[in-house]
Tab-separated table of C-alpha atoms in Angstrom:
chain	number	residue	atom	x	y	z
A	1	MET	CA	-0.095	0.021	-0.213
A	2	ILE	CA	1.107	3.595	-1.064
A	3	GLN	CA	1.805	5.366	2.202
A	4	GLU	CA	0.230	9.168	2.192
A	5	ASN	CA	3.458	10.783	2.690
A	6	SER	CA	5.385	8.990	-0.136
A	7	ASN	CA	6.295	10.622	-3.078
A	8	VAL	CA	4.201	8.951	-5.455
A	9	SER	CA	1.304	9.655	-3.254
A	10	ALA	CA	1.623	13.530	-4.020
A	11	LEU	CA	2.083	12.936	-7.695
A	12	GLN	CA	-1.099	11.196	-7.463
A	13	ARG	CA	-3.110	14.118	-6.612
A	14	VAL	CA	-2.437	15.810	-9.634
A	15	GLU	CA	-2.728	12.763	-12.227
A	16	ASN	CA	-5.628	13.658	-13.523
A	17	GLU	CA	-4.395	17.095	-14.368
A	18	LEU	CA	-1.329	15.551	-15.947
A	19	LYS	CA	-3.480	13.768	-18.233
A	20	LYS	CA	-4.963	17.233	-19.537
A	21	CYS	CA	-1.563	18.027	-21.190
A	22	VAL	CA	-1.520	17.193	-24.843
A	23	LYS	CA	1.779	18.477	-25.218
A	24	CYS	CA	0.774	20.877	-27.876
A	25	GLY	CA	3.753	23.478	-26.843
A	26	ALA	CA	1.508	26.478	-26.351
A	27	CYS	CA	3.041	27.434	-23.148
A	28	ARG	CA	6.740	27.718	-25.182
A	29	ALA	CA	5.871	31.237	-26.362
A	30	HIS	CA	4.716	32.367	-22.769
A	31	CYS	CA	7.330	31.067	-20.350
A	32	PRO	CA	10.082	33.132	-19.153
A	33	ALA	CA	12.118	30.159	-17.816
A	34	PHE	CA	12.331	28.700	-21.439
A	35	ALA	CA	13.366	32.055	-22.997
A	36	THR	CA	16.063	32.265	-20.931
A	37	PHE	CA	17.423	28.435	-20.619
A	38	GLY	CA	16.178	27.545	-23.976
A	39	LYS	CA	15.629	23.845	-23.091
A	40	GLU	CA	12.443	21.721	-22.962
A	41	PRO	CA	12.821	20.541	-19.402
A	42	ALA	CA	12.288	24.169	-18.642
A	43	VAL	CA	9.149	24.713	-20.215
A	44	ALA	CA	5.495	23.721	-18.949
A	45	ARG	CA	5.020	20.560	-21.032
A	46	GLY	CA	8.564	19.381	-20.586
A	47	LYS	CA	7.555	19.279	-16.620
A	48	VAL	CA	4.462	17.654	-16.826
A	49	ALA	CA	6.546	14.973	-18.739
A	50	LEU	CA	8.602	14.844	-16.104
A	51	ALA	CA	6.213	14.464	-13.490
A	52	GLN	CA	4.353	11.789	-15.770
A	53	HIS	CA	7.543	9.775	-15.436
A	54	LEU	CA	7.912	10.300	-11.782
A	55	LEU	CA	4.475	9.262	-11.001
A	56	LYS	CA	5.395	6.041	-13.219
A	57	GLY	CA	8.648	5.383	-11.451
A	58	ASP	CA	10.484	5.463	-14.883
A	59	ILE	CA	12.991	8.014	-14.394
A	60	GLU	CA	15.700	8.911	-11.689
A	61	LEU	CA	14.919	11.410	-8.933
A	62	ASP	CA	18.544	12.501	-10.007
A	63	ASP	CA	20.003	16.136	-9.853
A	64	ALA	CA	19.107	16.430	-13.785
A	65	THR	CA	15.299	16.061	-12.576
A	66	TYR	CA	15.687	18.331	-9.525
A	67	ALA	CA	17.395	21.170	-11.435
A	68	ALA	CA	14.465	20.919	-14.130
A	69	MET	CA	11.609	21.365	-11.233
A	70	SER	CA	13.684	23.946	-9.936
A	71	LYS	CA	13.424	26.248	-13.368
A	72	CYS	CA	10.073	27.406	-12.682
A	73	LEU	CA	8.794	31.074	-11.671
A	74	LEU	CA	5.609	29.634	-10.851
A	75	CYS	CA	4.599	32.804	-12.699
A	76	GLY	CA	1.240	31.266	-13.759
A	77	SER	CA	1.929	32.510	-17.304
A	78	CYS	CA	1.580	28.819	-18.889
A	79	VAL	CA	-1.693	28.338	-17.092
A	80	GLU	CA	-3.545	31.474	-18.127
A	81	LYS	CA	-2.438	30.573	-22.025
A	82	CYS	CA	-2.887	26.947	-21.521
A	83	PRO	CA	-5.978	25.696	-24.270
A	84	ASN	CA	-6.746	22.912	-21.781
A	85	ASN	CA	-6.327	24.739	-18.301
A	86	VAL	CA	-3.701	22.763	-17.214
A	87	PRO	CA	-2.521	24.052	-13.779
A	88	THR	CA	1.278	23.594	-14.350
A	89	ASP	CA	2.266	25.851	-11.623
A	90	GLU	CA	0.318	23.277	-8.899
A	91	ILE	CA	1.989	20.373	-10.798
A	92	VAL	CA	5.285	21.758	-10.192
A	93	VAL	CA	4.723	22.545	-6.746
A	94	VAL	CA	3.847	18.675	-6.087
A	95	ALA	CA	6.521	17.586	-7.821
A	96	ARG	CA	8.961	19.247	-5.800
A	97	GLU	CA	7.288	18.309	-2.500
A	98	ALA	CA	7.494	14.551	-3.964
A	99	LEU	CA	11.325	14.820	-4.842
A	100	SER	CA	11.587	16.602	-1.298
A	101	GLY	CA	10.196	13.787	0.120
A	102	GLN	CA	12.505	11.615	-1.759
A	103	ARG	CA	15.480	13.419	-1.149
A	104	GLY	CA	14.859	15.478	1.735
A	105	LEU	CA	15.008	19.545	1.510
A	106	THR	CA	17.748	21.353	0.634
A	107	THR	CA	19.777	22.978	3.061
A	108	PHE	CA	18.223	26.171	2.181
A	109	HIS	CA	14.783	25.335	2.219
A	110	ALA	CA	15.059	23.395	5.575
A	111	ALA	CA	16.843	26.698	6.904
A	112	VAL	CA	13.721	28.570	5.188
A	113	GLY	CA	11.239	26.328	6.802
A	114	ARG	CA	12.575	27.004	10.127
A	115	VAL	CA	12.663	30.760	9.843
A	116	ILE	CA	9.296	31.301	8.662
A	117	ARG	CA	7.952	28.753	11.365
A	118	ASN	CA	9.141	31.028	13.806
A	119	ARG	CA	7.891	34.873	14.149
A	120	SER	CA	10.422	35.540	17.114
A	121	LEU	CA	13.367	33.981	15.010
A	122	MET	CA	12.883	35.559	11.927
A	123	LYS	CA	12.658	38.989	13.938
A	124	PHE	CA	15.970	38.296	15.550
A	125	GLY	CA	17.135	37.374	12.023
A	126	ALA	CA	15.872	40.418	10.277
A	127	ALA	CA	17.852	42.126	13.116
A	128	ALA	CA	21.000	40.465	12.876
A	129	ALA	CA	20.751	40.752	8.793
A	130	ARG	CA	20.952	44.481	9.096
A	131	ILE	CA	24.333	44.436	10.523
A	132	LEU	CA	25.785	41.092	9.611
A	133	GLY	CA	24.282	40.369	6.561
A	134	PRO	CA	27.106	41.621	3.930
A	135	LEU	CA	29.692	39.710	5.777
A	136	PHE	CA	28.218	36.552	4.456
A	137	PHE	CA	27.629	37.444	0.964
A	138	ARG	CA	30.422	35.652	-1.618
A	139	LYS	CA	30.616	34.402	-4.965
A	140	VAL	CA	30.593	30.828	-6.108
A	141	PRO	CA	31.019	29.579	-9.850
A	142	GLU	CA	27.940	29.527	-11.872
A	143	THR	CA	28.528	25.886	-13.011
A	144	SER	CA	29.141	24.731	-9.276
A	145	GLY	CA	26.531	21.972	-8.050
A	146	LEU	CA	26.761	23.565	-4.718
A	147	ARG	CA	24.289	26.202	-5.993
A	148	LEU	CA	21.130	23.965	-5.977
A	149	ARG	CA	22.236	22.482	-2.611
A	150	PHE	CA	23.631	25.145	-0.691
A	151	PRO	CA	22.630	28.124	-2.401
A	152	LEU	CA	22.613	30.742	1.148
A	153	PRO	CA	25.981	31.832	1.354
A	154	PHE	CA	26.254	33.664	-1.920
A	155	VAL	CA	22.938	35.422	-2.102
A	156	GLY	CA	24.651	38.660	-2.396
A	157	GLY	CA	27.765	39.286	-4.938
A	158	LYS	CA	26.503	41.881	-6.823
A	159	ARG	CA	22.884	41.913	-5.819
A	160	HIS	CA	21.310	44.759	-4.395
A	161	ILE	CA	19.341	43.801	-1.338
A	162	PRO	CA	16.936	46.396	0.239
A	163	PRO	CA	17.613	47.623	3.974
A	164	LEU	CA	15.704	46.216	6.717
A	165	ALA	CA	13.610	48.381	8.541
A	166	LYS	CA	14.696	49.160	12.062
A	167	LYS	CA	11.466	48.439	13.369
A	168	PRO	CA	9.036	46.127	11.849
A	169	PHE	CA	5.608	47.249	10.830
A	170	LEU	CA	3.829	44.878	12.941
A	171	ASP	CA	5.554	46.445	16.195
A	172	ARG	CA	4.099	50.109	15.164
A	173	HIS	CA	0.841	49.874	15.682
A	174	PRO	CA	-2.217	48.519	17.844
A	175	GLU	CA	-3.772	45.380	16.741
A	176	VAL	CA	-7.179	47.476	16.401
A	177	ILE	CA	-7.274	50.946	14.668
A	178	PRO	CA	-10.960	52.113	15.205
A	179	GLY	CA	-13.007	53.800	12.461
A	180	GLU	CA	-16.049	55.337	11.695
A	181	PRO	CA	-19.501	53.313	12.648
A	182	GLY	CA	-20.746	51.794	9.718
A	183	LYS	CA	-17.894	51.691	8.003
A	184	PRO	CA	-16.019	48.485	6.760
A	185	ARG	CA	-13.807	46.514	8.879
A	186	ILE	CA	-10.749	45.005	7.412
A	187	VAL	CA	-8.536	42.879	8.488
A	188	TYR	CA	-5.084	43.491	7.074
A	189	PHE	CA	-2.451	40.595	6.044
A	190	VAL	CA	0.447	42.683	6.120
A	191	GLY	CA	3.355	39.896	4.816
A	192	CYS	CA	6.889	39.577	5.640
A	193	MET	CA	8.415	41.918	3.075
A	194	THR	CA	6.119	44.869	3.992
A	195	ASN	CA	6.892	43.873	7.581
A	196	PHE	CA	10.607	43.952	7.402
A	197	CYS	CA	11.853	45.619	4.349
A	198	TYR	CA	9.196	47.911	3.063
A	199	PRO	CA	7.295	49.500	5.977
A	200	GLN	CA	6.129	52.442	4.429
A	201	VAL	CA	3.867	50.276	1.897
A	202	GLY	CA	1.994	49.667	5.618
A	203	GLU	CA	1.709	53.110	6.561
A	204	ALA	CA	0.663	53.839	2.958
A	205	ALA	CA	-2.176	51.235	3.127
A	206	LEU	CA	-3.275	52.252	6.832
A	207	ALA	CA	-3.503	55.917	5.943
A	208	LEU	CA	-5.678	55.286	2.880
A	209	PHE	CA	-8.160	52.853	4.670
A	210	ARG	CA	-8.496	55.093	7.536
A	211	HIS	CA	-8.869	57.797	5.036
A	212	LEU	CA	-12.088	55.899	4.103
A	213	GLY	CA	-13.175	55.551	7.843
A	214	CYS	CA	-12.483	51.894	7.763
A	215	THR	CA	-11.570	50.171	10.844
A	216	VAL	CA	-8.371	48.316	10.583
A	217	ILE	CA	-7.304	45.376	12.345
A	218	ILE	CA	-3.912	44.127	12.097
A	219	PRO	CA	-3.608	40.829	14.087
A	220	LYS	CA	-0.079	40.634	16.170
A	221	ASN	CA	0.459	37.088	15.483
A	222	GLN	CA	-0.304	36.668	12.085
A	223	GLN	CA	2.826	34.545	10.427
A	224	CYS	CA	4.383	34.317	6.882
A	225	CYS	CA	2.166	33.256	4.203
A	226	GLY	CA	4.023	30.255	3.484
A	227	LEU	CA	5.094	30.448	0.037
A	228	PRO	CA	8.753	30.483	0.488
A	229	GLY	CA	8.420	26.836	1.901
A	230	MET	CA	5.838	26.007	-0.780
A	231	SER	CA	8.315	26.944	-3.766
A	232	GLY	CA	10.832	24.538	-2.122
A	233	GLY	CA	7.986	21.679	-1.632
A	234	ASP	CA	7.445	21.904	1.965
A	235	LEU	CA	3.882	21.337	2.311
A	236	ASP	CA	4.521	20.619	5.974
A	237	THR	CA	5.378	23.706	6.716
A	238	VAL	CA	2.895	25.516	4.559
A	239	ARG	CA	-0.087	23.709	6.095
A	240	GLY	CA	0.911	25.096	9.307
A	241	LEU	CA	1.381	27.922	8.910
A	242	ALA	CA	-1.869	28.357	6.775
A	243	GLU	CA	-3.451	26.847	10.223
A	244	LYS	CA	-1.765	29.511	12.208
A	245	ASN	CA	-2.806	32.245	10.042
A	246	LEU	CA	-6.417	30.885	9.759
A	247	ALA	CA	-6.798	30.986	13.834
A	248	GLU	CA	-5.560	34.788	13.545
A	249	LEU	CA	-7.736	35.740	10.576
A	250	GLU	CA	-10.908	34.255	12.364
A	251	ARG	CA	-10.419	35.943	15.536
A	252	TYR	CA	-12.329	39.202	14.440
A	253	GLU	CA	-15.521	39.553	12.569
A	254	ALA	CA	-14.395	41.423	9.202
A	255	ASP	CA	-15.852	42.348	6.235
A	256	TYR	CA	-12.578	41.920	3.873
A	257	ILE	CA	-9.097	40.233	4.422
A	258	MET	CA	-6.729	43.119	2.711
A	259	THR	CA	-3.351	42.275	1.517
A	260	ALA	CA	-1.068	44.814	-0.171
A	261	CYS	CA	1.466	42.099	-1.318
A	262	ALA	CA	0.114	40.153	-4.581
A	263	THR	CA	2.161	36.868	-3.267
A	264	CYS	CA	0.707	36.841	0.284
A	265	GLY	CA	-2.770	37.576	-1.696
A	266	GLY	CA	-1.899	34.539	-4.037
A	267	ALA	CA	-1.364	32.634	-1.142
A	268	LEU	CA	-4.337	33.292	0.907
A	269	HIS	CA	-6.921	33.575	-2.512
A	270	LYS	CA	-5.623	30.466	-4.397
A	271	PHE	CA	-2.711	28.315	-2.594
A	272	TYR	CA	-4.211	27.608	0.378
A	273	PRO	CA	-7.538	26.457	-1.019
A	274	ASN	CA	-6.044	24.633	-4.038
A	275	LEU	CA	-2.979	22.812	-2.169
A	276	VAL	CA	-3.587	23.187	1.311
A	277	GLY	CA	-7.327	22.202	1.225
A	278	LYS	CA	-7.031	19.557	-1.137
A	279	ARG	CA	-4.586	17.844	1.232
A	280	HIS	CA	-6.321	18.205	4.513
A	281	PRO	CA	-10.117	18.021	3.854
A	282	GLU	CA	-10.843	19.265	7.475
A	283	LEU	CA	-9.291	22.810	6.617
A	284	ALA	CA	-11.219	23.085	3.573
A	285	ALA	CA	-14.213	24.953	4.392
A	286	ARG	CA	-12.275	27.232	6.589
A	287	LEU	CA	-9.574	28.071	3.864
A	288	LYS	CA	-12.309	28.846	1.548
A	289	ALA	CA	-13.825	31.173	3.415
A	290	ILE	CA	-10.726	33.244	3.719
A	291	ALA	CA	-10.069	32.982	0.291
A	292	ASP	CA	-13.533	34.332	-0.534
A	293	LYS	CA	-12.738	37.507	2.029
A	294	THR	CA	-9.173	38.150	0.464
A	295	VAL	CA	-8.991	41.221	-1.836
A	296	ASP	CA	-5.809	43.073	-2.716
A	297	ALA	CA	-5.598	46.637	-1.505
A	298	ALA	CA	-6.111	48.599	-5.117
A	299	GLN	CA	-9.227	46.106	-5.844
A	300	LEU	CA	-10.781	47.182	-2.329
A	301	LEU	CA	-9.840	50.973	-2.492
A	302	GLN	CA	-11.464	50.979	-6.106
A	303	LYS	CA	-14.500	49.090	-4.530
A	304	LEU	CA	-14.902	51.353	-1.576
A	305	GLY	CA	-14.689	54.507	-3.647
A	306	LEU	CA	-11.440	56.126	-3.194
A	307	ASN	CA	-10.947	59.409	-4.568
A	308	PRO	CA	-7.190	59.361	-5.446
A	309	GLU	CA	-7.483	63.112	-5.971
A	310	GLU	CA	-8.206	63.475	-2.295
A	311	THR	CA	-5.190	61.423	-1.258
A	312	GLY	CA	-2.685	61.274	-3.944
A	313	ALA	CA	-2.349	64.752	-5.038
A	314	GLY	CA	1.031	66.001	-5.456
A	315	SER	CA	4.232	67.125	-7.661
A	316	ASP	CA	3.936	65.965	-10.970
A	317	ILE	CA	5.467	62.469	-11.621
A	318	ARG	CA	5.646	60.011	-14.680
A	319	VAL	CA	5.206	56.646	-13.824
A	320	THR	CA	4.857	53.011	-15.191
A	321	TYR	CA	3.231	50.049	-13.966
A	322	HIS	CA	4.716	46.397	-13.609
A	323	ASP	CA	1.884	43.554	-12.906
A	324	PRO	CA	3.023	41.439	-10.480
A	325	CYS	CA	2.119	37.710	-11.558
A	326	HIS	CA	-0.060	36.997	-8.564
A	327	LEU	CA	-2.512	39.872	-9.294
A	328	ARG	CA	-2.207	39.316	-12.899
A	329	THR	CA	-3.458	35.745	-12.815
A	330	ARG	CA	-6.198	37.079	-10.414
A	331	ALA	CA	-7.274	39.651	-13.099
A	332	ILE	CA	-6.244	42.488	-10.972
A	333	THR	CA	-4.813	44.851	-13.566
A	334	ARG	CA	-7.380	47.205	-14.644
A	335	GLN	CA	-7.793	48.525	-11.008
A	336	PRO	CA	-4.127	49.893	-10.097
A	337	ARG	CA	-4.255	51.624	-13.465
A	338	GLU	CA	-7.257	53.478	-13.100
A	339	LEU	CA	-6.269	54.634	-9.730
A	340	LEU	CA	-2.995	55.754	-10.806
A	341	GLN	CA	-4.588	57.327	-13.817
A	342	GLY	CA	-7.052	59.479	-11.736
A	343	THR	CA	-4.370	60.879	-9.462
A	344	PRO	CA	-3.456	64.485	-9.820
A	345	GLY	CA	-0.124	65.297	-11.096
A	346	VAL	CA	0.775	61.175	-11.816
A	347	GLU	CA	1.386	60.727	-15.999
A	348	LEU	CA	1.085	56.675	-16.347
A	349	THR	CA	2.822	55.553	-19.362
A	350	GLU	CA	2.705	51.691	-20.151
A	351	MET	CA	5.733	49.838	-20.358
A	352	GLU	CA	6.357	47.080	-23.228
A	353	GLY	CA	5.563	43.710	-21.836
A	354	ALA	CA	4.073	45.082	-18.522
A	355	ASP	CA	2.841	41.943	-17.681
A	356	LYS	CA	5.957	39.601	-18.082
A	357	CYS	CA	7.267	38.155	-15.125
A	358	CYS	CA	10.135	40.110	-13.551
A	359	GLY	CA	12.086	36.988	-12.691
A	360	LEU	CA	11.974	36.711	-8.994
A	361	GLY	CA	9.958	33.528	-8.599
A	362	GLY	CA	10.369	33.387	-4.966
A	363	THR	CA	13.617	31.035	-4.304
A	364	PHE	CA	13.755	31.092	-8.361
A	365	ASN	CA	15.855	34.017	-7.664
A	366	VAL	CA	17.878	32.642	-5.243
A	367	TYR	CA	18.946	29.040	-7.172
A	368	HIS	CA	19.019	30.498	-10.813
A	369	TYR	CA	20.025	34.169	-9.756
A	370	GLU	CA	21.675	34.703	-13.362
A	371	SER	CA	18.747	33.578	-15.056
A	372	SER	CA	16.616	35.638	-12.810
A	373	LEU	CA	18.410	38.625	-14.012
A	374	ALA	CA	18.518	37.770	-17.408
A	375	ILE	CA	14.455	37.920	-17.133
A	376	ASN	CA	14.870	41.191	-14.713
A	377	LYS	CA	17.062	42.873	-17.546
A	378	MET	CA	14.606	43.026	-20.572
A	379	LYS	CA	11.961	44.379	-17.734
A	380	SER	CA	14.521	46.898	-16.723
A	381	ALA	CA	15.094	47.935	-20.538
A	382	ALA	CA	11.110	48.249	-20.625
A	383	ILE	CA	10.973	50.349	-17.623
A	384	ILE	CA	13.676	52.445	-18.602
A	385	ASN	CA	12.697	52.951	-22.123
A	386	THR	CA	9.489	54.488	-21.170
A	387	GLY	CA	11.478	57.668	-19.589
A	388	ALA	CA	9.327	57.465	-16.185
A	389	ASP	CA	10.338	58.766	-13.267
A	390	ALA	CA	9.115	55.561	-11.138
A	391	VAL	CA	8.241	52.007	-11.829
A	392	VAL	CA	5.206	51.017	-9.851
A	393	THR	CA	3.856	47.602	-8.604
A	394	GLY	CA	1.464	46.003	-5.870
A	395	CYS	CA	4.023	43.500	-4.861
A	396	PRO	CA	6.984	44.264	-2.309
A	397	GLY	CA	9.128	41.078	-3.773
A	398	CYS	CA	8.714	42.495	-7.320
A	399	MET	CA	9.891	46.017	-5.707
A	400	MET	CA	12.974	44.370	-4.364
A	401	GLN	CA	13.801	42.340	-7.572
A	402	LEU	CA	12.751	45.633	-10.061
A	403	SER	CA	15.096	47.485	-7.749
A	404	ASP	CA	18.095	45.080	-8.333
A	405	GLY	CA	17.691	45.154	-11.729
A	406	LEU	CA	17.428	48.724	-12.496
A	407	LYS	CA	20.580	49.240	-10.259
A	408	GLN	CA	22.438	46.560	-12.233
A	409	GLN	CA	21.954	49.035	-15.004
A	410	ARG	CA	22.944	51.894	-13.117
A	411	ASN	CA	19.533	53.501	-13.572
A	412	ARG	CA	17.872	55.782	-10.804
A	413	THR	CA	14.379	55.362	-11.945
A	414	ARG	CA	12.342	54.784	-8.292
A	415	VAL	CA	10.508	51.789	-7.540
A	416	MET	CA	7.317	52.218	-5.498
A	417	HIS	CA	4.218	50.673	-4.291
A	418	THR	CA	1.212	51.799	-5.574
A	419	LEU	CA	-0.335	52.655	-2.584
A	420	GLU	CA	2.713	54.847	-1.763
A	421	ILE	CA	1.726	57.112	-4.822
A	422	LEU	CA	-2.120	56.943	-3.956
A	423	ALA	CA	-1.379	57.914	-0.704
A	424	ARG	CA	0.803	60.794	-1.138
A	425	SER	CA	-1.106	63.534	0.372
A	426	VAL	CA	-2.467	61.727	3.302
A	427	ASN	CA	0.424	59.509	4.429
A	428	LYS	CA	2.197	62.584	6.180
């Protein structure tokens, strides 16, 4: 009998989805990883074929198979363009789960799991990294096999990493910030990047929703959404974090659960019910309820009638907008643009390929930094060609990646969150 935690069992969960792929190759035209690596295992249909062979047990779980499955940004471009609606992003996660079950987690992902499961350890690590981080950065040759197993010591090199906040956002405000009677109650799921790297995004979100009279609830014990663990196949960590976040998000009666991080929103809205819920039916209904309440900040601001003429007026600035993958795949593309276009002093100029992945892809950026940078270079060129003063986006992870790419080009285009623009005249 197959054990529930075996690698075969993990793949059996998506066996029917694997059969939907007819190997037509439509995904090749839209996959940023394939455009960079140029080899069949890097594209969606190649990964589906590998997963099918893993399920059959007729290929080895060797380094080549592991490397092939790591070459995916989970951007969802292939899913959007697939005529048969093959959920390749979920298939890749399950394949990584199977590989980690057979081979064990990489040293890096084991460390990631330990950190994101422990908020106190994360806070300590962030504080230490502010001071000691640069001391640990060193280069390892691109050809070294150590890059897959032990990437952490050389995540620096030429990489530009944002400074960590002196005081995390979650430590700056009380848990409940009362609003006006009869106005919506909003639970704010902050996310790790906003909390530790970009607290100004949280401040802008808070200012905007307080301007609308909303009660804003910021649960103090909210955890990482778990997507860093998911990208390495560590679904046990994701499940544990999902349960903790469920408990926190359910503590308060609220009309909406708001995220200003596309990645966190994707976790709560899609991956929690689709991955965790399917594995653990006892959590499915609760996860679905949370998913149904989860909205992106720009989406909610427009729904609640924000007038950006009141909140975003400021000096003239020319901006271009980058679509985060986890917003694009949820069809949240129109709302941020309309809010920006309605902001006095803001000129929105579209870049070529605004909906293309910036190359972050979670831990793809760690394991395949040079390839990540190659994808990012195309995005940087598109941004620079607009002549914009700033590139604006709705994901702190994308902000980090875009900033890195532009600095690699020695370009001074600012990188900002959509909410920072919308809150220019209220967030003071």
